[in-house]
PDB file of C-alpha atoms in Angstrom:
ATOM      1  CA  UNK A   1       0.000   0.000   0.000  1.00 51.00           C
ATOM      2  CA  UNK A   2       2.874   2.355   0.773  1.00 61.00           C
ATOM      3  CA  UNK A   3       4.283   2.028  -2.783  1.00 61.00           C
ATOM      4  CA  UNK A   4       0.911   2.906  -4.281  1.00 67.00           C
ATOM      5  CA  UNK A   5       0.654   6.044  -2.146  1.00 73.00           C
ATOM      6  CA  UNK A   6       4.154   7.116  -3.161  1.00 78.00           C
ATOM      7  CA  UNK A   7       3.341   6.522  -6.832  1.00 81.00           C
ATOM      8  CA  UNK A   8       0.231   8.731  -6.647  1.00 83.00           C
ATOM      9  CA  UNK A   9       2.234  11.422  -4.876  1.00 82.00           C
ATOM     10  CA  UNK A  10       4.938  11.208  -7.542  1.00 83.00           C
ATOM     11  CA  UNK A  11       2.353  11.418 -10.345  1.00 80.00           C
ATOM     12  CA  UNK A  12       0.804  14.462  -8.707  1.00 80.00           C
ATOM     13  CA  UNK A  13       4.206  16.116  -8.379  1.00 81.00           C
ATOM     14  CA  UNK A  14       5.019  15.435 -12.042  1.00 79.00           C
ATOM     15  CA  UNK A  15       1.637  16.844 -13.106  1.00 77.00           C
ATOM     16  CA  UNK A  16       2.206  20.030 -11.113  1.00 79.00           C
ATOM     17  CA  UNK A  17       5.721  20.391 -12.517  1.00 77.00           C
ATOM     18  CA  UNK A  18       4.451  19.897 -16.075  1.00 74.00           C
ATOM     19  CA  UNK A  19       1.691  22.448 -15.504  1.00 74.00           C
ATOM     20  CA  UNK A  20       4.272  24.897 -14.145  1.00 78.00           C
ATOM     21  CA  UNK A  21       6.437  24.540 -17.259  1.00 74.00           C
ATOM     22  CA  UNK A  22       3.420  24.905 -19.557  1.00 71.00           C
ATOM     23  CA  UNK A  23       2.362  28.099 -17.786  1.00 75.00           C
ATOM     24  CA  UNK A  24       5.885  29.531 -17.922  1.00 77.00           C
ATOM     25  CA  UNK A  25       6.164  28.606 -21.614  1.00 70.00           C
ATOM     26  CA  UNK A  26       2.818  30.209 -22.406  1.00 71.00           C
ATOM     27  CA  UNK A  27       3.791  33.378 -20.560  1.00 75.00           C
ATOM     28  CA  UNK A  28       7.071  33.522 -22.477  1.00 73.00           C
ATOM     29  CA  UNK A  29       5.203  33.146 -25.764  1.00 69.00           C
ATOM     30  CA  UNK A  30       2.835  35.967 -24.785  1.00 71.00           C
ATOM     31  CA  UNK A  31       5.788  38.177 -23.850  1.00 74.00           C
ATOM     32  CA  UNK A  32       7.427  37.475 -27.206  1.00 70.00           C
ATOM     33  CA  UNK A  33       4.146  38.210 -29.002  1.00 66.00           C
ATOM     34  CA  UNK A  34       3.741  41.536 -27.209  1.00 71.00           C
ATOM     35  CA  UNK A  35       7.353  42.484 -27.905  1.00 73.00           C
ATOM     36  CA  UNK A  36       6.989  41.670 -31.593  1.00 67.00           C
ATOM     37  CA  UNK A  37       3.717  43.607 -31.724  1.00 65.00           C
ATOM     38  CA  UNK A  38       5.327  46.683 -30.214  1.00 70.00           C
ATOM     39  CA  UNK A  39       8.448  46.525 -32.369  1.00 70.00           C
ATOM     40  CA  UNK A  40       7.167  45.473 -35.770  1.00 69.00           C
ATOM     41  CA  UNK A  41       3.464  46.178 -36.159  1.00 64.00           C
ATOM     42  CA  UNK A  42      -0.020  44.797 -36.447  1.00 61.00           C
ATOM     43  CA  UNK A  43       0.588  42.305 -39.264  1.00 63.00           C
ATOM     44  CA  UNK A  44       3.164  40.415 -37.212  1.00 62.00           C
ATOM     45  CA  UNK A  45       0.870  40.555 -34.207  1.00 63.00           C
ATOM     46  CA  UNK A  46      -1.781  38.666 -36.147  1.00 66.00           C
ATOM     47  CA  UNK A  47       0.808  36.138 -37.297  1.00 67.00           C
ATOM     48  CA  UNK A  48       2.078  35.501 -33.780  1.00 65.00           C
ATOM     49  CA  UNK A  49      -1.482  35.271 -32.422  1.00 69.00           C
ATOM     50  CA  UNK A  50      -2.306  32.695 -35.091  1.00 71.00           C
ATOM     51  CA  UNK A  51       0.791  30.691 -34.157  1.00 71.00           C
ATOM     52  CA  UNK A  52      -0.202  30.759 -30.478  1.00 70.00           C
ATOM     53  CA  UNK A  53      -3.726  29.662 -31.365  1.00 71.00           C
ATOM     54  CA  UNK A  54      -2.350  26.819 -33.470  1.00 73.00           C
ATOM     55  CA  UNK A  55      -0.037  25.703 -30.637  1.00 74.00           C
ATOM     56  CA  UNK A  56      -2.774  25.725 -27.978  1.00 73.00           C
ATOM     57  CA  UNK A  57      -4.135  22.205 -28.724  1.00 74.00           C
ATOM     58  CA  UNK A  58      -0.652  20.707 -28.442  1.00 74.00           C
ATOM     59  CA  UNK A  59      -0.198  22.364 -25.062  1.00 71.00           C
ATOM     60  CA  UNK A  60      -3.601  21.202 -23.795  1.00 71.00           C
ATOM     61  CA  UNK A  61      -3.364  17.597 -25.037  1.00 72.00           C
ATOM     62  CA  UNK A  62      -1.389  16.155 -22.074  1.00 71.00           C
ATOM     63  CA  UNK A  63      -4.006  17.531 -19.678  1.00 71.00           C
ATOM     64  CA  UNK A  64      -7.266  16.999 -21.520  1.00 73.00           C
ATOM     65  CA  UNK A  65      -7.934  15.465 -24.918  1.00 76.00           C
ATOM     66  CA  UNK A  66     -11.408  16.987 -24.863  1.00 77.00           C
ATOM     67  CA  UNK A  67     -10.061  20.511 -24.324  1.00 77.00           C
ATOM     68  CA  UNK A  68      -7.456  19.930 -27.045  1.00 77.00           C
ATOM     69  CA  UNK A  69     -10.214  18.962 -29.500  1.00 81.00           C
ATOM     70  CA  UNK A  70     -12.155  22.138 -28.718  1.00 81.00           C
ATOM     71  CA  UNK A  71      -9.030  24.275 -29.052  1.00 78.00           C
ATOM     72  CA  UNK A  72      -8.220  22.625 -32.369  1.00 80.00           C
ATOM     73  CA  UNK A  73     -11.757  23.345 -33.563  1.00 82.00           C
ATOM     74  CA  UNK A  74     -11.321  26.951 -32.455  1.00 81.00           C
ATOM     75  CA  UNK A  75      -7.982  27.210 -34.279  1.00 79.00           C
ATOM     76  CA  UNK A  76      -9.374  25.777 -37.515  1.00 82.00           C
ATOM     77  CA  UNK A  77     -12.480  27.955 -37.305  1.00 83.00           C
ATOM     78  CA  UNK A  78     -10.350  31.046 -36.792  1.00 80.00           C
ATOM     79  CA  UNK A  79      -8.142  30.042 -39.695  1.00 78.00           C
ATOM     80  CA  UNK A  80     -11.159  29.501 -41.961  1.00 82.00           C
ATOM     81  CA  UNK A  81     -12.666  32.840 -40.915  1.00 83.00           C
ATOM     82  CA  UNK A  82      -9.377  34.621 -41.608  1.00 79.00           C
ATOM     83  CA  UNK A  83      -9.123  32.973 -45.026  1.00 79.00           C
ATOM     84  CA  UNK A  84     -12.703  33.947 -45.897  1.00 82.00           C
ATOM     85  CA  UNK A  85     -12.056  37.510 -44.767  1.00 81.00           C
ATOM     86  CA  UNK A  86      -8.840  37.771 -46.790  1.00 77.00           C
ATOM     87  CA  UNK A  87     -10.334  36.180 -49.907  1.00 80.00           C
ATOM     88  CA  UNK A  88     -13.637  38.061 -50.048  1.00 82.00           C
ATOM     89  CA  UNK A  89     -12.903  41.405 -48.375  1.00 79.00           C
ATOM     90  CA  UNK A  90     -12.374  44.046 -51.055  1.00 68.00           C
ATOM     91  CA  UNK A  91      -8.780  45.230 -50.896  1.00 71.00           C
ATOM     92  CA  UNK A  92      -7.590  48.204 -52.901  1.00 75.00           C
ATOM     93  CA  UNK A  93      -5.000  47.297 -55.497  1.00 74.00           C
ATOM     94  CA  UNK A  94      -5.423  43.536 -55.117  1.00 71.00           C
ATOM     95  CA  UNK A  95      -6.827  41.453 -57.944  1.00 71.00           C
ATOM     96  CA  UNK A  96      -9.552  38.935 -57.180  1.00 71.00           C
ATOM     97  CA  UNK A  97      -8.500  35.360 -57.944  1.00 78.00           C
ATOM     98  CA  UNK A  98     -11.422  32.958 -58.404  1.00 82.00           C
ATOM     99  CA  UNK A  99      -9.261  29.903 -57.654  1.00 83.00           C
ATOM    100  CA  UNK A 100      -8.314  31.281 -54.223  1.00 80.00           C
ATOM    101  CA  UNK A 101     -11.956  32.009 -53.452  1.00 84.00           C
ATOM    102  CA  UNK A 102     -12.904  28.467 -54.473  1.00 87.00           C
ATOM    103  CA  UNK A 103     -10.210  26.923 -52.282  1.00 85.00           C
ATOM    104  CA  UNK A 104     -11.268  29.055 -49.311  1.00 84.00           C
ATOM    105  CA  UNK A 105     -14.917  28.075 -49.709  1.00 88.00           C
ATOM    106  CA  UNK A 106     -13.918  24.400 -50.060  1.00 89.00           C
ATOM    107  CA  UNK A 107     -11.800  24.575 -46.880  1.00 86.00           C
ATOM    108  CA  UNK A 108     -14.620  26.167 -44.892  1.00 87.00           C
ATOM    109  CA  UNK A 109     -17.163  23.663 -46.253  1.00 89.00           C
ATOM    110  CA  UNK A 110     -14.910  20.689 -45.472  1.00 87.00           C
ATOM    111  CA  UNK A 111     -14.400  21.997 -41.949  1.00 86.00           C
ATOM    112  CA  UNK A 112     -18.154  22.272 -41.388  1.00 89.00           C
ATOM    113  CA  UNK A 113     -18.757  18.777 -42.819  1.00 90.00           C
ATOM    114  CA  UNK A 114     -15.957  17.293 -40.690  1.00 87.00           C
ATOM    115  CA  UNK A 115     -17.324  18.846 -37.499  1.00 85.00           C
ATOM    116  CA  UNK A 116     -20.877  17.681 -38.276  1.00 87.00           C
ATOM    117  CA  UNK A 117     -19.684  14.139 -38.961  1.00 87.00           C
ATOM    118  CA  UNK A 118     -17.650  14.065 -35.748  1.00 84.00           C
ATOM    119  CA  UNK A 119     -20.618  15.234 -33.678  1.00 85.00           C
ATOM    120  CA  UNK A 120     -22.877  12.670 -35.346  1.00 88.00           C
ATOM    121  CA  UNK A 121     -20.377   9.885 -34.637  1.00 86.00           C
ATOM    122  CA  UNK A 122     -20.067  11.004 -30.991  1.00 83.00           C
ATOM    123  CA  UNK A 123     -23.836  10.887 -30.552  1.00 86.00           C
ATOM    124  CA  UNK A 124     -24.010   7.425 -32.133  1.00 85.00           C
ATOM    125  CA  UNK A 125     -21.207   6.173 -29.868  1.00 84.00           C
ATOM    126  CA  UNK A 126     -23.014   7.468 -26.770  1.00 84.00           C
ATOM    127  CA  UNK A 127     -26.254   5.751 -27.759  1.00 83.00           C
ATOM    128  CA  UNK A 128     -24.618   2.337 -28.078  1.00 70.00           C
TER     129      UNK A 128
END
């Protein structure tokens, strides 16, 4: 019984240490993002924010697969929204490319279909 208690204590200590390093790493990334935003400008701020959003599921996965799935959905949804905005928002001096618009619409449609299929499969798995 004593070995089991020590193992649980060790696992708890490792979890706390891992959480500490994740928090420190996230804070460092935020500090770098703010520094880049102040030094370079808004376009790099958006790029760094997108990179942080894309890295969030990988950070959350060791703690919760469910949270990582939701963060990944959020990252892909944000990416699709940004693509739609860039492809369809009228920009002065930029030519409209129909192929880019088609690819953006296909990406957004595939994302919606994938999410709907995943939710349907989850509901079927819960019923059985």
